């Protein structure tokens, strides 16, 4: 912006007339402001000293509690409730952990009892099925004896299948009986 009034790109070169005009203007401004500046300089020292002392006093008041913490007795008194609260929280967390484990063990015991009941019921049902199978086998054997061995031979292939089924039922019945006895 300052280069616009000049015809060349470099702008204004300092010449003696410009410098002299500038120095006269600056000296005039300085002469006008010097009495005001002297007044401020006299008042400034006491004002800024007062401001600084007020600031330092406020900082001291603000830092007194923190400085007091540097005294071990005061620090210990302030830390005691915090340490007690930490101990209490530690005990409560251990207590909660034990309570959780106890609750978990109760749940597992209940599940074990349910499984025991279900297992007993299954064994009882297997025993009842074994009895019914024995009854069916007895009925089949009675029918087989009543018909006689000739009637079974006449049936041919059907007779062989009936004998195989009877044998399988007897094997299963024996297996169920031995499992029921073992359990």
mmCIF file of C-alpha atoms in Angstrom:
data_model
loop_
_atom_site.group_PDB
_atom_site.id
_atom_site.type_symbol
_atom_site.label_atom_id
_atom_site.label_comp_id
_atom_site.label_asym_id
_atom_site.label_seq_id
_atom_site.Cartn_x
_atom_site.Cartn_y
_atom_site.Cartn_z
ATOM 1 C CA UNK A 1 0.000 0.000 0.000
ATOM 2 C CA UNK A 2 2.723 2.427 0.856
ATOM 3 C CA UNK A 3 4.325 1.930 -2.606
ATOM 4 C CA UNK A 4 1.336 3.222 -4.599
ATOM 5 C CA UNK A 5 2.291 6.919 -4.764
ATOM 6 C CA UNK A 6 5.683 5.985 -6.266
ATOM 7 C CA UNK A 7 6.376 5.124 -9.908
ATOM 8 C CA UNK A 8 8.912 2.382 -9.215
ATOM 9 C CA UNK A 9 8.483 -1.042 -7.584
ATOM 10 C CA UNK A 10 10.922 -0.584 -4.695
ATOM 11 C CA UNK A 11 8.903 2.217 -3.108
ATOM 12 C CA UNK A 12 10.284 5.265 -1.290
ATOM 13 C CA UNK A 13 13.986 5.633 -0.593
ATOM 14 C CA UNK A 14 14.863 7.462 2.625
ATOM 15 C CA UNK A 15 15.807 10.994 1.741
ATOM 16 C CA UNK A 16 16.985 13.682 4.123
ATOM 17 C CA UNK A 17 13.825 15.793 3.832
ATOM 18 C CA UNK A 18 11.539 12.842 4.726
ATOM 19 C CA UNK A 19 13.713 11.853 7.648
ATOM 20 C CA UNK A 20 13.836 15.402 8.962
ATOM 21 C CA UNK A 21 10.029 15.759 8.748
ATOM 22 C CA UNK A 22 9.611 12.469 10.541
ATOM 23 C CA UNK A 23 12.036 13.431 13.331
ATOM 24 C CA UNK A 24 10.314 16.806 13.871
ATOM 25 C CA UNK A 25 6.905 15.097 14.129
ATOM 26 C CA UNK A 26 8.198 12.455 16.560
ATOM 27 C CA UNK A 27 9.891 15.084 18.745
ATOM 28 C CA UNK A 28 6.644 17.057 18.883
ATOM 29 C CA UNK A 29 4.668 14.000 19.940
ATOM 30 C CA UNK A 30 7.294 13.116 22.518
ATOM 31 C CA UNK A 31 7.237 16.645 23.986
ATOM 32 C CA UNK A 32 3.451 16.501 24.314
ATOM 33 C CA UNK A 33 3.419 13.077 25.966
ATOM 34 C CA UNK A 34 6.424 13.486 28.274
ATOM 35 C CA UNK A 35 4.564 15.331 31.110
ATOM 36 C CA UNK A 36 1.833 12.677 31.080
ATOM 37 C CA UNK A 37 4.430 9.911 30.981
ATOM 38 C CA UNK A 38 6.316 11.369 33.937
ATOM 39 C CA UNK A 39 3.068 11.498 35.944
ATOM 40 C CA UNK A 40 2.378 7.849 35.170
ATOM 41 C CA UNK A 41 5.936 6.817 35.967
ATOM 42 C CA UNK A 42 5.709 8.407 39.411
ATOM 43 C CA UNK A 43 2.319 6.828 40.168
ATOM 44 C CA UNK A 44 3.085 3.638 38.286
ATOM 45 C CA UNK A 45 5.699 2.344 40.658
ATOM 46 C CA UNK A 46 3.455 2.505 43.713
ATOM 47 C CA UNK A 47 0.358 1.284 41.834
ATOM 48 C CA UNK A 48 2.085 -1.713 40.273
ATOM 49 C CA UNK A 49 3.833 -2.522 43.529
ATOM 50 C CA UNK A 50 0.457 -2.493 45.288
ATOM 51 C CA UNK A 51 -1.078 -4.665 42.541
ATOM 52 C CA UNK A 52 1.812 -7.109 42.750
ATOM 53 C CA UNK A 53 1.617 -7.332 46.549
ATOM 54 C CA UNK A 54 -2.139 -7.930 46.364
ATOM 55 C CA UNK A 55 -1.601 -10.701 43.816
ATOM 56 C CA UNK A 56 1.122 -12.320 45.924
ATOM 57 C CA UNK A 57 -1.072 -12.104 49.046
ATOM 58 C CA UNK A 58 -3.949 -13.788 47.178
ATOM 59 C CA UNK A 59 -1.603 -16.518 45.967
ATOM 60 C CA UNK A 60 -0.342 -17.106 49.513
ATOM 61 C CA UNK A 61 -3.897 -17.357 50.847
ATOM 62 C CA UNK A 62 -4.779 -19.803 48.080
ATOM 63 C CA UNK A 63 -1.673 -21.934 48.651
ATOM 64 C CA UNK A 64 -1.823 -22.033 52.492
ATOM 65 C CA UNK A 65 -3.928 -25.251 52.607
ATOM 66 C CA UNK A 66 -1.612 -26.931 50.122
ATOM 67 C CA UNK A 67 1.447 -25.737 52.031
ATOM 68 C CA UNK A 68 -0.108 -27.067 55.236
ATOM 69 C CA UNK A 69 -0.284 -30.503 53.587
ATOM 70 C CA UNK A 70 3.501 -30.511 53.485
ATOM 71 C CA UNK A 71 3.434 -30.775 57.294
ATOM 72 C CA UNK A 72 3.311 -34.553 57.968
ATOM 73 C CA UNK A 73 0.847 -34.197 60.861
ATOM 74 C CA UNK A 74 -1.656 -32.235 58.753
ATOM 75 C CA UNK A 75 -1.102 -34.490 55.759
ATOM 76 C CA UNK A 76 -1.700 -37.621 57.848
ATOM 77 C CA UNK A 77 -4.885 -36.159 59.339
ATOM 78 C CA UNK A 78 -6.206 -35.396 55.850
ATOM 79 C CA UNK A 79 -5.125 -38.776 54.465
ATOM 80 C CA UNK A 80 -6.545 -40.838 57.362
ATOM 81 C CA UNK A 81 -10.208 -40.702 56.221
ATOM 82 C CA UNK A 82 -9.154 -41.500 52.678
ATOM 83 C CA UNK A 83 -7.100 -44.490 53.820
ATOM 84 C CA UNK A 84 -9.974 -45.710 55.995
ATOM 85 C CA UNK A 85 -12.368 -45.388 53.062
ATOM 86 C CA UNK A 86 -9.948 -47.338 50.862
ATOM 87 C CA UNK A 87 -9.666 -50.101 53.489
ATOM 88 C CA UNK A 88 -13.443 -50.244 53.824
ATOM 89 C CA UNK A 89 -13.879 -50.479 50.048
ATOM 90 C CA UNK A 90 -11.258 -53.241 49.918
ATOM 91 C CA UNK A 91 -13.084 -55.236 52.592
ATOM 92 C CA UNK A 92 -16.423 -54.716 50.844
ATOM 93 C CA UNK A 93 -15.006 -55.897 47.520
ATOM 94 C CA UNK A 94 -13.637 -59.049 49.181
ATOM 95 C CA UNK A 95 -16.985 -59.555 50.896
ATOM 96 C CA UNK A 96 -18.812 -59.149 47.580
ATOM 97 C CA UNK A 97 -16.444 -61.645 45.998
ATOM 98 C CA UNK A 98 -17.151 -64.182 48.759
ATOM 99 C CA UNK A 99 -20.903 -63.533 48.504
ATOM 100 C CA UNK A 100 -20.743 -64.039 44.739
ATOM 101 C CA UNK A 101 -18.876 -67.337 45.186
ATOM 102 C CA UNK A 102 -21.356 -68.452 47.857
ATOM 103 C CA UNK A 103 -24.304 -67.619 45.594
ATOM 104 C CA UNK A 104 -22.631 -69.444 42.723
ATOM 105 C CA UNK A 105 -22.076 -72.523 44.905
ATOM 106 C CA UNK A 106 -25.751 -72.473 45.939
ATOM 107 C CA UNK A 107 -26.798 -72.351 42.298
ATOM 108 C CA UNK A 108 -24.462 -75.245 41.467
ATOM 109 C CA UNK A 109 -25.784 -77.284 44.432
ATOM 110 C CA UNK A 110 -29.368 -76.692 43.277
ATOM 111 C CA UNK A 111 -28.444 -77.729 39.729
ATOM 112 C CA UNK A 112 -26.754 -80.863 41.094
ATOM 113 C CA UNK A 113 -29.868 -81.753 43.078
ATOM 114 C CA UNK A 114 -32.025 -81.263 39.971
ATOM 115 C CA UNK A 115 -29.671 -83.480 37.976
ATOM 116 C CA UNK A 116 -29.737 -86.130 40.713
ATOM 117 C CA UNK A 117 -33.550 -86.089 40.682
ATOM 118 C CA UNK A 118 -33.652 -86.319 36.896
ATOM 119 C CA UNK A 119 -31.124 -89.182 36.972
ATOM 120 C CA UNK A 120 -33.142 -91.065 39.611
ATOM 121 C CA UNK A 121 -36.300 -90.596 37.581
ATOM 122 C CA UNK A 122 -34.533 -91.879 34.452
ATOM 123 C CA UNK A 123 -33.288 -94.968 36.330
ATOM 124 C CA UNK A 124 -36.783 -95.636 37.679
ATOM 125 C CA UNK A 125 -38.272 -95.253 34.189
ATOM 126 C CA UNK A 126 -35.607 -97.598 32.784
ATOM 127 C CA UNK A 127 -36.522 -100.149 35.447
ATOM 128 C CA UNK A 128 -40.217 -99.880 34.555
ATOM 129 C CA UNK A 129 -39.400 -100.260 30.873
ATOM 130 C CA UNK A 130 -37.237 -103.301 31.733
ATOM 131 C CA UNK A 131 -40.170 -104.868 33.599
ATOM 132 C CA UNK A 132 -42.500 -104.218 30.669
ATOM 133 C CA UNK A 133 -39.926 -105.656 28.250
ATOM 134 C CA UNK A 134 -39.654 -108.781 30.433
ATOM 135 C CA UNK A 135 -43.454 -109.095 30.372
ATOM 136 C CA UNK A 136 -43.512 -108.765 26.561
ATOM 137 C CA UNK A 137 -40.720 -111.333 26.242
ATOM 138 C CA UNK A 138 -42.615 -113.729 28.512
ATOM 139 C CA UNK A 139 -45.779 -113.211 26.434
ATOM 140 C CA UNK A 140 -43.858 -113.802 23.188
ATOM 141 C CA UNK A 141 -42.253 -116.943 24.634
ATOM 142 C CA UNK A 142 -45.651 -118.194 25.827
ATOM 143 C CA UNK A 143 -47.127 -117.602 22.379
ATOM 144 C CA UNK A 144 -44.124 -119.268 20.789
ATOM 145 C CA UNK A 145 -44.480 -122.375 22.969
ATOM 146 C CA UNK A 146 -48.233 -122.505 22.364
ATOM 147 C CA UNK A 147 -47.731 -122.422 18.630
ATOM 148 C CA UNK A 148 -44.979 -124.980 18.854
ATOM 149 C CA UNK A 149 -41.781 -125.149 17.003
ATOM 150 C CA UNK A 150 -43.496 -126.557 13.877
ATOM 151 C CA UNK A 151 -45.669 -123.467 13.459
ATOM 152 C CA UNK A 152 -42.621 -121.211 13.656
ATOM 153 C CA UNK A 153 -40.767 -123.359 11.105
ATOM 154 C CA UNK A 154 -43.771 -123.189 8.791
ATOM 155 C CA UNK A 155 -43.698 -119.470 8.896
ATOM 156 C CA UNK A 156 -40.179 -119.660 7.548
ATOM 157 C CA UNK A 157 -38.528 -116.323 7.302
ATOM 158 C CA UNK A 158 -41.021 -114.588 9.628
ATOM 159 C CA UNK A 159 -40.175 -117.082 12.349
ATOM 160 C CA UNK A 160 -36.460 -116.378 12.019
ATOM 161 C CA UNK A 161 -37.103 -112.641 12.309
ATOM 162 C CA UNK A 162 -39.246 -113.163 15.439
ATOM 163 C CA UNK A 163 -36.484 -115.194 17.061
ATOM 164 C CA UNK A 164 -33.914 -112.472 16.228
ATOM 165 C CA UNK A 165 -36.162 -109.803 17.693
ATOM 166 C CA UNK A 166 -36.695 -111.902 20.834
ATOM 167 C CA UNK A 167 -32.934 -112.346 21.177
ATOM 168 C CA UNK A 168 -32.344 -108.553 20.735
ATOM 169 C CA UNK A 169 -35.033 -107.747 23.301
ATOM 170 C CA UNK A 170 -33.450 -110.172 25.771
ATOM 171 C CA UNK A 171 -30.018 -108.592 25.219
ATOM 172 C CA UNK A 172 -31.413 -105.073 25.737
ATOM 173 C CA UNK A 173 -33.318 -106.222 28.798
ATOM 174 C CA UNK A 174 -30.185 -107.716 30.314
ATOM 175 C CA UNK A 175 -28.229 -104.539 29.531
ATOM 176 C CA UNK A 176 -30.896 -102.373 31.140
ATOM 177 C CA UNK A 177 -31.059 -104.639 34.138
ATOM 178 C CA UNK A 178 -27.298 -104.573 34.694
ATOM 179 C CA UNK A 179 -27.190 -100.734 34.274
ATOM 180 C CA UNK A 180 -30.055 -100.291 36.729
ATOM 181 C CA UNK A 181 -28.297 -102.511 39.234
ATOM 182 C CA UNK A 182 -24.935 -100.687 38.777
ATOM 183 C CA UNK A 183 -26.457 -97.273 39.295
#
